[in-house]
Amino acid sequence: MLLAEGVAGPEKGGGSAAAAAAAAASGGAADNSIEHSDYRAKLTQIRQIYHTELEKYEQACNEFTTHVMNLLREQSRTRPISPKEIERMVGIIHRKFSSIQMQLKQSTCEAVMILRSRFLDARRKRRNFSKQATEILNEYFYSHLSNPYPSEEAKEELAKKCSITVSQVSNWFGNKRIRYKKNIGKFQEEANLYAAKTAVNAAHAAAAAVQNSQANSPTTPNSGFQMKDEEFQLDSAESKNTLLSNMFTGGYPAPCYQSDGRIQ
DNA sequence: GTAGATGATTTTGT
DNA sequence: ACAAAATCATCTAC
């Protein structure tokens, strides 16, 4: 973090104007969920406040120094003042102001830390995916029921389509697989729904294919697709959705169509 | 306020 | 490194 670099060490001291100023930058709304852009904006805001405050302090320091010098000069008319004494005074003033600047640095750093932790918390906070996104993910899942393990490329594409991250896609499939397996019955309806959906897509694709080339005879869908995980084999009689999807796809084990209707 | 759904994280196994 | 399973934390509908 840019601001953290300059801070030397822990500095005790009560609340200062600096602390208030820095806190104002991160505080403000009682909004817990901080978006990334929000986070960056607030960070620059803190930085700006830090710099303007620093400048102000510098100016104040100079002003105060000249003020004291004037006072001393005035006093020198009534009593002798050695240059050493003046030097000492200036030294005291500068030390005081630099300690104040330390506090500014400290509180700015604190503000950044608070902002950071809030941002991290916000990321940890769960937000449901959009309906569209779950639609796309479910379409992929149910049309790859025999092997619902998207490759890295597939994950990337899904992530792009759903505007979520690849690891979120991985999380989603991890959760979906385990929850589907745990209670297939509960997902029956959903499975049927998406089977029908992919079937419709397939029909459209088929129609388009026929239009494109009437001479081509329909090729037999790939009979040799692997079933890596027995858990997801669709030959079990208990899986009604299989029957239904088979009806739609002409009796082949699992629909192998992408969401846009193309054959894999 | 609560139950169930859902996304994220942690733990464990390969 | 990746996946399953368990668990946590939040969201949503009631």
mmCIF file of C-alpha atoms (C1' of nucleotides) in Angstrom:
data_model
loop_
_atom_site.group_PDB
_atom_site.id
_atom_site.type_symbol
_atom_site.label_atom_id
_atom_site.label_comp_id
_atom_site.label_asym_id
_atom_site.label_seq_id
_atom_site.Cartn_x
_atom_site.Cartn_y
_atom_site.Cartn_z
ATOM 1 C CA MET A 1 0.000 0.000 0.000
ATOM 2 C CA LEU A 2 1.409 3.314 -1.025
ATOM 3 C CA LEU A 3 0.674 5.167 2.152
ATOM 4 C CA ALA A 4 1.888 2.511 4.494
ATOM 5 C CA GLU A 5 5.461 2.762 3.287
ATOM 6 C CA GLY A 6 6.330 6.027 4.937
ATOM 7 C CA VAL A 7 5.154 5.184 8.403
ATOM 8 C CA ALA A 8 8.053 4.673 10.761
ATOM 9 C CA GLY A 9 6.442 3.175 13.785
ATOM 10 C CA PRO A 10 3.682 3.262 16.351
ATOM 11 C CA GLU A 11 3.074 6.698 17.671
ATOM 12 C CA LYS A 12 0.990 7.299 20.709
ATOM 13 C CA GLY A 13 -1.165 10.325 20.928
ATOM 14 C CA GLY A 14 -4.746 11.297 21.305
ATOM 15 C CA GLY A 15 -7.148 12.044 18.507
ATOM 16 C CA SER A 16 -5.912 14.739 16.218
ATOM 17 C CA ALA A 17 -7.415 16.721 13.421
ATOM 18 C CA ALA A 18 -5.526 14.426 11.121
ATOM 19 C CA ALA A 19 -7.243 11.364 12.479
ATOM 20 C CA ALA A 20 -10.595 12.963 11.970
ATOM 21 C CA ALA A 21 -9.707 14.003 8.445
ATOM 22 C CA ALA A 22 -8.439 10.601 7.479
ATOM 23 C CA ALA A 23 -11.351 8.836 9.086
ATOM 24 C CA ALA A 24 -13.761 11.037 7.178
ATOM 25 C CA ALA A 25 -12.391 9.651 3.958
ATOM 26 C CA SER A 26 -13.048 6.026 4.782
ATOM 27 C CA GLY A 27 -16.069 6.477 6.960
ATOM 28 C CA GLY A 28 -18.929 8.390 5.494
ATOM 29 C CA ALA A 29 -21.705 6.050 4.483
ATOM 30 C CA ALA A 30 -22.632 3.139 6.692
ATOM 31 C CA ASP A 31 -22.299 1.029 3.595
ATOM 32 C CA ASN A 32 -20.729 -2.318 4.321
ATOM 33 C CA SER A 33 -20.447 -3.675 0.830
ATOM 34 C CA ILE A 34 -17.611 -1.980 -0.953
ATOM 35 C CA GLU A 35 -17.194 -2.553 -4.662
ATOM 36 C CA HIS A 36 -13.789 -2.623 -6.207
ATOM 37 C CA SER A 37 -14.171 0.702 -7.968
ATOM 38 C CA ASP A 38 -15.565 2.128 -4.777
ATOM 39 C CA TYR A 39 -12.559 0.875 -2.933
ATOM 40 C CA ARG A 40 -10.123 2.481 -5.326
ATOM 41 C CA ALA A 41 -12.008 5.751 -5.272
ATOM 42 C CA LYS A 42 -11.906 5.865 -1.526
ATOM 43 C CA LEU A 43 -8.251 5.021 -1.531
ATOM 44 C CA THR A 44 -7.424 7.980 -3.768
ATOM 45 C CA GLN A 45 -9.632 10.114 -1.601
ATOM 46 C CA ILE A 46 -7.632 9.174 1.457
ATOM 47 C CA ARG A 47 -4.418 9.839 -0.400
ATOM 48 C CA GLN A 48 -5.634 13.249 -1.463
ATOM 49 C CA ILE A 49 -6.664 14.178 2.029
ATOM 50 C CA TYR A 50 -3.302 13.050 3.295
ATOM 51 C CA HIS A 51 -1.437 15.239 0.845
ATOM 52 C CA THR A 52 -3.546 18.324 1.361
ATOM 53 C CA GLU A 53 -3.282 17.914 5.111
ATOM 54 C CA LEU A 54 0.447 17.495 4.857
ATOM 55 C CA GLU A 55 0.703 20.652 2.806
ATOM 56 C CA LYS A 56 -1.456 22.518 5.278
ATOM 57 C CA TYR A 57 0.768 21.438 8.125
ATOM 58 C CA GLU A 58 3.854 22.520 6.294
ATOM 59 C CA GLN A 59 2.354 25.902 5.648
ATOM 60 C CA ALA A 60 1.172 26.225 9.221
ATOM 61 C CA CYS A 61 4.619 25.293 10.434
ATOM 62 C CA ASN A 62 6.243 27.979 8.327
ATOM 63 C CA GLU A 63 3.705 30.541 9.361
ATOM 64 C CA PHE A 64 4.139 29.715 12.996
ATOM 65 C CA THR A 65 7.903 29.831 12.699
ATOM 66 C CA THR A 66 7.886 33.304 11.179
ATOM 67 C CA HIS A 67 5.385 34.386 13.780
ATOM 68 C CA VAL A 68 7.658 33.235 16.588
ATOM 69 C CA MET A 69 10.610 34.854 14.885
ATOM 70 C CA ASN A 70 8.748 38.124 14.780
ATOM 71 C CA LEU A 71 7.923 37.828 18.425
ATOM 72 C CA LEU A 72 11.521 37.136 19.277
ATOM 73 C CA ARG A 73 12.651 40.052 17.187
ATOM 74 C CA GLU A 74 10.252 42.271 19.055
ATOM 75 C CA GLN A 75 11.487 40.926 22.348
ATOM 76 C CA SER A 76 15.072 41.468 21.319
ATOM 77 C CA ARG A 77 14.412 45.153 21.731
ATOM 78 C CA THR A 78 13.806 44.702 25.450
ATOM 79 C CA ARG A 79 16.220 41.872 26.174
ATOM 80 C CA PRO A 80 19.198 40.322 24.449
ATOM 81 C CA ILE A 81 18.365 37.137 22.552
ATOM 82 C CA SER A 82 21.156 34.892 21.378
ATOM 83 C CA PRO A 83 21.000 33.239 17.939
ATOM 84 C CA LYS A 84 21.294 29.953 19.752
ATOM 85 C CA GLU A 85 18.038 30.603 21.534
ATOM 86 C CA ILE A 86 16.331 31.344 18.262
ATOM 87 C CA GLU A 87 17.709 28.175 16.785
ATOM 88 C CA ARG A 88 16.416 26.260 19.785
ATOM 89 C CA MET A 89 12.931 27.696 19.390
ATOM 90 C CA VAL A 90 12.823 26.842 15.712
ATOM 91 C CA GLY A 91 14.001 23.354 16.531
ATOM 92 C CA ILE A 92 11.207 22.905 19.061
ATOM 93 C CA ILE A 93 8.593 24.093 16.597
ATOM 94 C CA HIS A 94 9.810 21.794 13.872
ATOM 95 C CA ARG A 95 9.916 18.814 16.151
ATOM 96 C CA LYS A 96 6.374 19.516 17.280
ATOM 97 C CA PHE A 97 5.112 19.773 13.747
ATOM 98 C CA SER A 98 6.909 16.700 12.548
ATOM 99 C CA SER A 99 5.339 14.747 15.382
ATOM 100 C CA ILE A 100 1.970 16.002 14.228
ATOM 101 C CA GLN A 101 2.815 14.864 10.733
ATOM 102 C CA MET A 102 3.662 11.488 12.145
ATOM 103 C CA GLN A 103 0.211 11.335 13.612
ATOM 104 C CA LEU A 104 -1.246 12.237 10.262
ATOM 105 C CA LYS A 105 0.659 9.415 8.661
ATOM 106 C CA GLN A 106 -0.444 7.065 11.372
ATOM 107 C CA SER A 107 -4.117 7.877 11.120
ATOM 108 C CA THR A 108 -4.019 7.808 7.350
ATOM 109 C CA CYS A 109 -2.518 4.391 7.540
ATOM 110 C CA GLU A 110 -5.219 3.314 9.939
ATOM 111 C CA ALA A 111 -7.896 4.612 7.609
ATOM 112 C CA VAL A 112 -6.414 2.607 4.750
ATOM 113 C CA MET A 113 -6.290 -0.486 6.903
ATOM 114 C CA ILE A 114 -9.922 -0.077 7.896
ATOM 115 C CA LEU A 115 -10.925 0.445 4.293
ATOM 116 C CA ARG A 116 -8.957 -2.595 3.270
ATOM 117 C CA SER A 117 -10.494 -4.858 5.849
ATOM 118 C CA ARG A 118 -13.944 -3.627 4.935
ATOM 119 C CA PHE A 119 -13.239 -4.342 1.319
ATOM 120 C CA LEU A 120 -12.071 -7.834 2.165
ATOM 121 C CA ASP A 121 -15.171 -8.367 4.288
ATOM 122 C CA ALA A 122 -17.319 -7.163 1.465
ATOM 123 C CA ARG A 123 -15.714 -9.643 -0.865
ATOM 124 C CA ARG A 124 -16.357 -12.384 1.593
ATOM 125 C CA LYS A 125 -19.977 -11.393 1.688
ATOM 126 C CA ARG A 126 -22.127 -13.467 -0.564
ATOM 127 C CA ARG A 127 -24.142 -12.077 -3.421
ATOM 128 C CA ASN A 128 -26.383 -14.273 -5.454
ATOM 129 C CA PHE A 129 -25.562 -14.565 -9.110
ATOM 130 C CA SER A 130 -27.890 -13.040 -11.616
ATOM 131 C CA LYS A 131 -30.725 -15.140 -12.935
ATOM 132 C CA GLN A 132 -29.090 -15.172 -16.330
ATOM 133 C CA ALA A 133 -25.847 -16.439 -14.896
ATOM 134 C CA THR A 134 -27.457 -19.328 -13.023
ATOM 135 C CA GLU A 135 -29.411 -20.096 -16.162
ATOM 136 C CA ILE A 136 -26.242 -20.410 -18.186
ATOM 137 C CA LEU A 137 -24.495 -22.467 -15.525
ATOM 138 C CA ASN A 138 -27.453 -24.778 -15.097
ATOM 139 C CA GLU A 139 -27.760 -25.222 -18.837
ATOM 140 C CA TYR A 140 -24.168 -26.324 -18.991
ATOM 141 C CA PHE A 141 -24.495 -28.540 -15.941
ATOM 142 C CA TYR A 142 -27.570 -30.417 -17.101
ATOM 143 C CA SER A 143 -26.358 -30.798 -20.627
ATOM 144 C CA HIS A 144 -23.132 -32.300 -19.299
ATOM 145 C CA LEU A 145 -24.685 -34.377 -16.553
ATOM 146 C CA SER A 146 -22.647 -37.391 -17.554
ATOM 147 C CA ASN A 147 -19.471 -35.502 -16.852
ATOM 148 C CA PRO A 148 -20.138 -32.143 -15.262
ATOM 149 C CA TYR A 149 -16.530 -31.083 -15.089
ATOM 150 C CA PRO A 150 -15.952 -28.140 -17.363
ATOM 151 C CA SER A 151 -12.443 -27.764 -18.679
ATOM 152 C CA GLU A 152 -10.422 -24.695 -17.936
ATOM 153 C CA GLU A 153 -11.421 -23.201 -21.278
ATOM 154 C CA ALA A 154 -15.057 -24.022 -20.718
ATOM 155 C CA LYS A 155 -14.877 -22.455 -17.293
ATOM 156 C CA GLU A 156 -13.372 -19.345 -18.772
ATOM 157 C CA GLU A 157 -16.088 -19.101 -21.332
ATOM 158 C CA LEU A 158 -18.792 -19.643 -18.747
ATOM 159 C CA ALA A 159 -17.194 -17.052 -16.517
ATOM 160 C CA LYS A 160 -17.190 -14.589 -19.368
ATOM 161 C CA LYS A 161 -20.793 -15.311 -20.270
ATOM 162 C CA CYS A 162 -21.939 -15.001 -16.665
ATOM 163 C CA SER A 163 -19.643 -12.103 -15.843
ATOM 164 C CA ILE A 164 -18.233 -13.889 -12.837
ATOM 165 C CA THR A 165 -14.740 -15.182 -12.145
ATOM 166 C CA VAL A 166 -13.392 -18.580 -13.115
ATOM 167 C CA SER A 167 -13.050 -19.583 -9.487
ATOM 168 C CA GLN A 168 -16.680 -18.641 -8.952
ATOM 169 C CA VAL A 169 -17.558 -20.982 -11.797
ATOM 170 C CA SER A 170 -15.481 -23.668 -10.117
ATOM 171 C CA ASN A 171 -17.203 -23.009 -6.815
ATOM 172 C CA TRP A 172 -20.569 -23.166 -8.480
ATOM 173 C CA PHE A 173 -19.865 -26.502 -10.150
ATOM 174 C CA GLY A 174 -18.369 -27.877 -6.960
ATOM 175 C CA ASN A 175 -21.447 -26.932 -5.015
ATOM 176 C CA LYS A 176 -23.807 -28.054 -7.752
ATOM 177 C CA ARG A 177 -22.249 -31.459 -8.198
ATOM 178 C CA ILE A 178 -22.305 -32.253 -4.506
ATOM 179 C CA ARG A 179 -25.803 -30.934 -3.983
ATOM 180 C CA TYR A 180 -27.178 -32.621 -7.031
ATOM 181 C CA LYS A 181 -25.645 -35.918 -6.075
ATOM 182 C CA LYS A 182 -26.880 -35.640 -2.521
ATOM 183 C CA ASN A 183 -30.454 -35.271 -3.558
ATOM 184 C CA ILE A 184 -31.155 -36.008 -7.179
ATOM 185 C CA GLY A 185 -34.864 -36.083 -6.499
ATOM 186 C CA LYS A 186 -34.898 -32.517 -5.411
ATOM 187 C CA PHE A 187 -33.323 -31.421 -8.670
ATOM 188 C CA GLN A 188 -35.549 -33.505 -10.888
ATOM 189 C CA GLU A 189 -37.789 -30.682 -11.900
ATOM 190 C CA GLU A 190 -34.884 -28.434 -12.631
ATOM 191 C CA ALA A 191 -33.175 -31.170 -14.601
ATOM 192 C CA ASN A 192 -36.266 -31.735 -16.700
ATOM 193 C CA LEU A 193 -36.593 -28.062 -17.326
ATOM 194 C CA TYR A 194 -33.072 -27.694 -18.604
ATOM 195 C CA ALA A 195 -33.246 -30.930 -20.530
ATOM 196 C CA ALA A 196 -36.261 -29.549 -22.343
ATOM 197 C CA LYS A 197 -34.481 -26.286 -22.899
ATOM 198 C CA THR A 198 -31.434 -27.886 -24.423
ATOM 199 C CA ALA A 199 -33.689 -30.089 -26.478
ATOM 200 C CA VAL A 200 -35.353 -27.038 -27.914
ATOM 201 C CA ASN A 201 -31.982 -25.569 -28.630
ATOM 202 C CA ALA A 202 -30.962 -28.813 -30.241
ATOM 203 C CA ALA A 203 -34.075 -28.814 -32.378
ATOM 204 C CA HIS A 204 -33.264 -25.340 -33.560
ATOM 205 C CA ALA A 205 -29.732 -26.344 -34.293
ATOM 206 C CA ALA A 206 -30.927 -29.379 -36.169
ATOM 207 C CA ALA A 207 -33.369 -27.340 -38.183
ATOM 208 C CA ALA A 208 -30.643 -24.926 -39.077
ATOM 209 C CA ALA A 209 -28.378 -27.781 -40.055
ATOM 210 C CA VAL A 210 -31.024 -29.250 -42.309
ATOM 211 C CA GLN A 211 -31.561 -25.922 -43.968
ATOM 212 C CA ASN A 212 -27.856 -25.541 -44.502
ATOM 213 C CA SER A 213 -27.288 -28.883 -46.136
ATOM 214 C CA GLN A 214 -30.175 -31.048 -47.141
ATOM 215 C CA ALA A 215 -27.850 -33.566 -48.724
ATOM 216 C CA ASN A 216 -26.260 -34.497 -45.417
ATOM 217 C CA SER A 217 -27.778 -37.417 -43.634
ATOM 218 C CA PRO A 218 -27.990 -37.012 -39.871
ATOM 219 C CA THR A 219 -24.904 -38.414 -38.268
ATOM 220 C CA THR A 220 -25.162 -40.675 -35.328
ATOM 221 C CA PRO A 221 -24.355 -38.794 -32.165
ATOM 222 C CA ASN A 222 -21.169 -39.854 -30.525
ATOM 223 C CA SER A 223 -21.848 -43.098 -28.758
ATOM 224 C CA GLY A 224 -18.469 -43.313 -27.126
ATOM 225 C CA PHE A 225 -18.471 -40.474 -24.670
ATOM 226 C CA GLN A 226 -16.679 -41.232 -21.501
ATOM 227 C CA MET A 227 -18.212 -41.509 -18.095
ATOM 228 C CA LYS A 228 -15.390 -40.625 -15.818
ATOM 229 C CA ASP A 229 -17.446 -40.618 -12.684
ATOM 230 C CA GLU A 230 -19.928 -43.409 -12.120
ATOM 231 C CA GLU A 231 -21.812 -41.139 -9.798
ATOM 232 C CA PHE A 232 -22.982 -39.162 -12.749
ATOM 233 C CA GLN A 233 -23.814 -41.996 -15.085
ATOM 234 C CA LEU A 234 -27.264 -41.702 -16.417
ATOM 235 C CA ASP A 235 -28.114 -45.329 -16.929
ATOM 236 C CA SER A 236 -29.791 -45.773 -13.596
ATOM 237 C CA ALA A 237 -33.524 -46.297 -13.793
ATOM 238 C CA GLU A 238 -34.145 -44.034 -10.839
ATOM 239 C CA SER A 239 -33.179 -41.025 -12.841
ATOM 240 C CA LYS A 240 -36.385 -39.985 -14.499
ATOM 241 C CA ASN A 241 -34.856 -36.915 -15.973
ATOM 242 C CA THR A 242 -32.697 -39.170 -18.075
ATOM 243 C CA LEU A 243 -35.729 -40.695 -19.650
ATOM 244 C CA LEU A 244 -37.143 -37.337 -20.344
ATOM 245 C CA SER A 245 -33.997 -35.949 -21.820
ATOM 246 C CA ASN A 246 -33.630 -39.093 -23.854
ATOM 247 C CA MET A 247 -37.080 -38.560 -25.258
ATOM 248 C CA PHE A 248 -36.052 -35.156 -26.373
ATOM 249 C CA THR A 249 -32.735 -36.109 -27.788
ATOM 250 C CA GLY A 250 -33.773 -39.263 -29.495
ATOM 251 C CA GLY A 251 -32.631 -41.815 -27.021
ATOM 252 C CA TYR A 252 -29.016 -40.853 -26.532
ATOM 253 C CA PRO A 253 -27.679 -40.830 -23.043
ATOM 254 C CA ALA A 254 -27.100 -37.172 -22.477
ATOM 255 C CA PRO A 255 -27.657 -34.117 -24.528
ATOM 256 C CA CYS A 256 -24.352 -32.833 -25.734
ATOM 257 C CA TYR A 257 -25.315 -29.411 -26.877
ATOM 258 C CA GLN A 258 -24.031 -26.098 -25.870
ATOM 259 C CA SER A 259 -26.292 -23.389 -24.654
ATOM 260 C CA ASP A 260 -26.273 -21.724 -28.036
ATOM 261 C CA GLY A 261 -27.579 -24.857 -29.640
ATOM 262 C CA ARG A 262 -24.434 -25.989 -31.366
ATOM 263 C CA ILE A 263 -23.365 -29.600 -31.122
ATOM 264 C CA GLN A 264 -20.266 -29.985 -29.030
ATOM 265 C "C1'" DG B 1 -37.712 -14.323 12.886
ATOM 266 C "C1'" DT B 2 -36.997 -18.613 10.417
ATOM 267 C "C1'" DA B 3 -36.117 -22.300 6.988
ATOM 268 C "C1'" DG B 4 -34.145 -23.316 2.954
ATOM 269 C "C1'" DA B 5 -31.154 -21.783 -0.863
ATOM 270 C "C1'" DT B 6 -26.768 -20.476 -2.246
ATOM 271 C "C1'" DG B 7 -22.042 -18.706 -2.704
ATOM 272 C "C1'" DA B 8 -17.561 -19.071 -0.258
ATOM 273 C "C1'" DT B 9 -14.235 -21.236 2.634
ATOM 274 C "C1'" DT B 10 -12.060 -25.010 4.982
ATOM 275 C "C1'" DT B 11 -10.781 -29.715 5.451
ATOM 276 C "C1'" DT B 12 -9.568 -33.959 3.604
ATOM 277 C "C1'" DG B 13 -8.334 -37.220 0.084
ATOM 278 C "C1'" DT B 14 -6.185 -38.326 -4.408
ATOM 279 C "C1'" DA C 1 -3.496 -28.953 -8.209
ATOM 280 C "C1'" DC C 2 -8.139 -30.446 -8.190
ATOM 281 C "C1'" DA C 3 -12.366 -32.401 -6.368
ATOM 282 C "C1'" DA C 4 -15.548 -34.064 -2.569
ATOM 283 C "C1'" DA C 5 -17.458 -33.145 1.587
ATOM 284 C "C1'" DA C 6 -18.397 -30.450 5.468
ATOM 285 C "C1'" DT C 7 -19.155 -26.175 7.178
ATOM 286 C "C1'" DC C 8 -19.827 -21.196 7.444
ATOM 287 C "C1'" DA C 9 -22.251 -16.911 6.357
ATOM 288 C "C1'" DT C 10 -25.428 -14.519 3.945
ATOM 289 C "C1'" DC C 11 -29.589 -14.010 1.059
ATOM 290 C "C1'" DT C 12 -34.461 -14.646 0.116
ATOM 291 C "C1'" DA C 13 -39.143 -15.789 0.579
ATOM 292 C "C1'" DC C 14 -42.460 -16.651 3.805
#
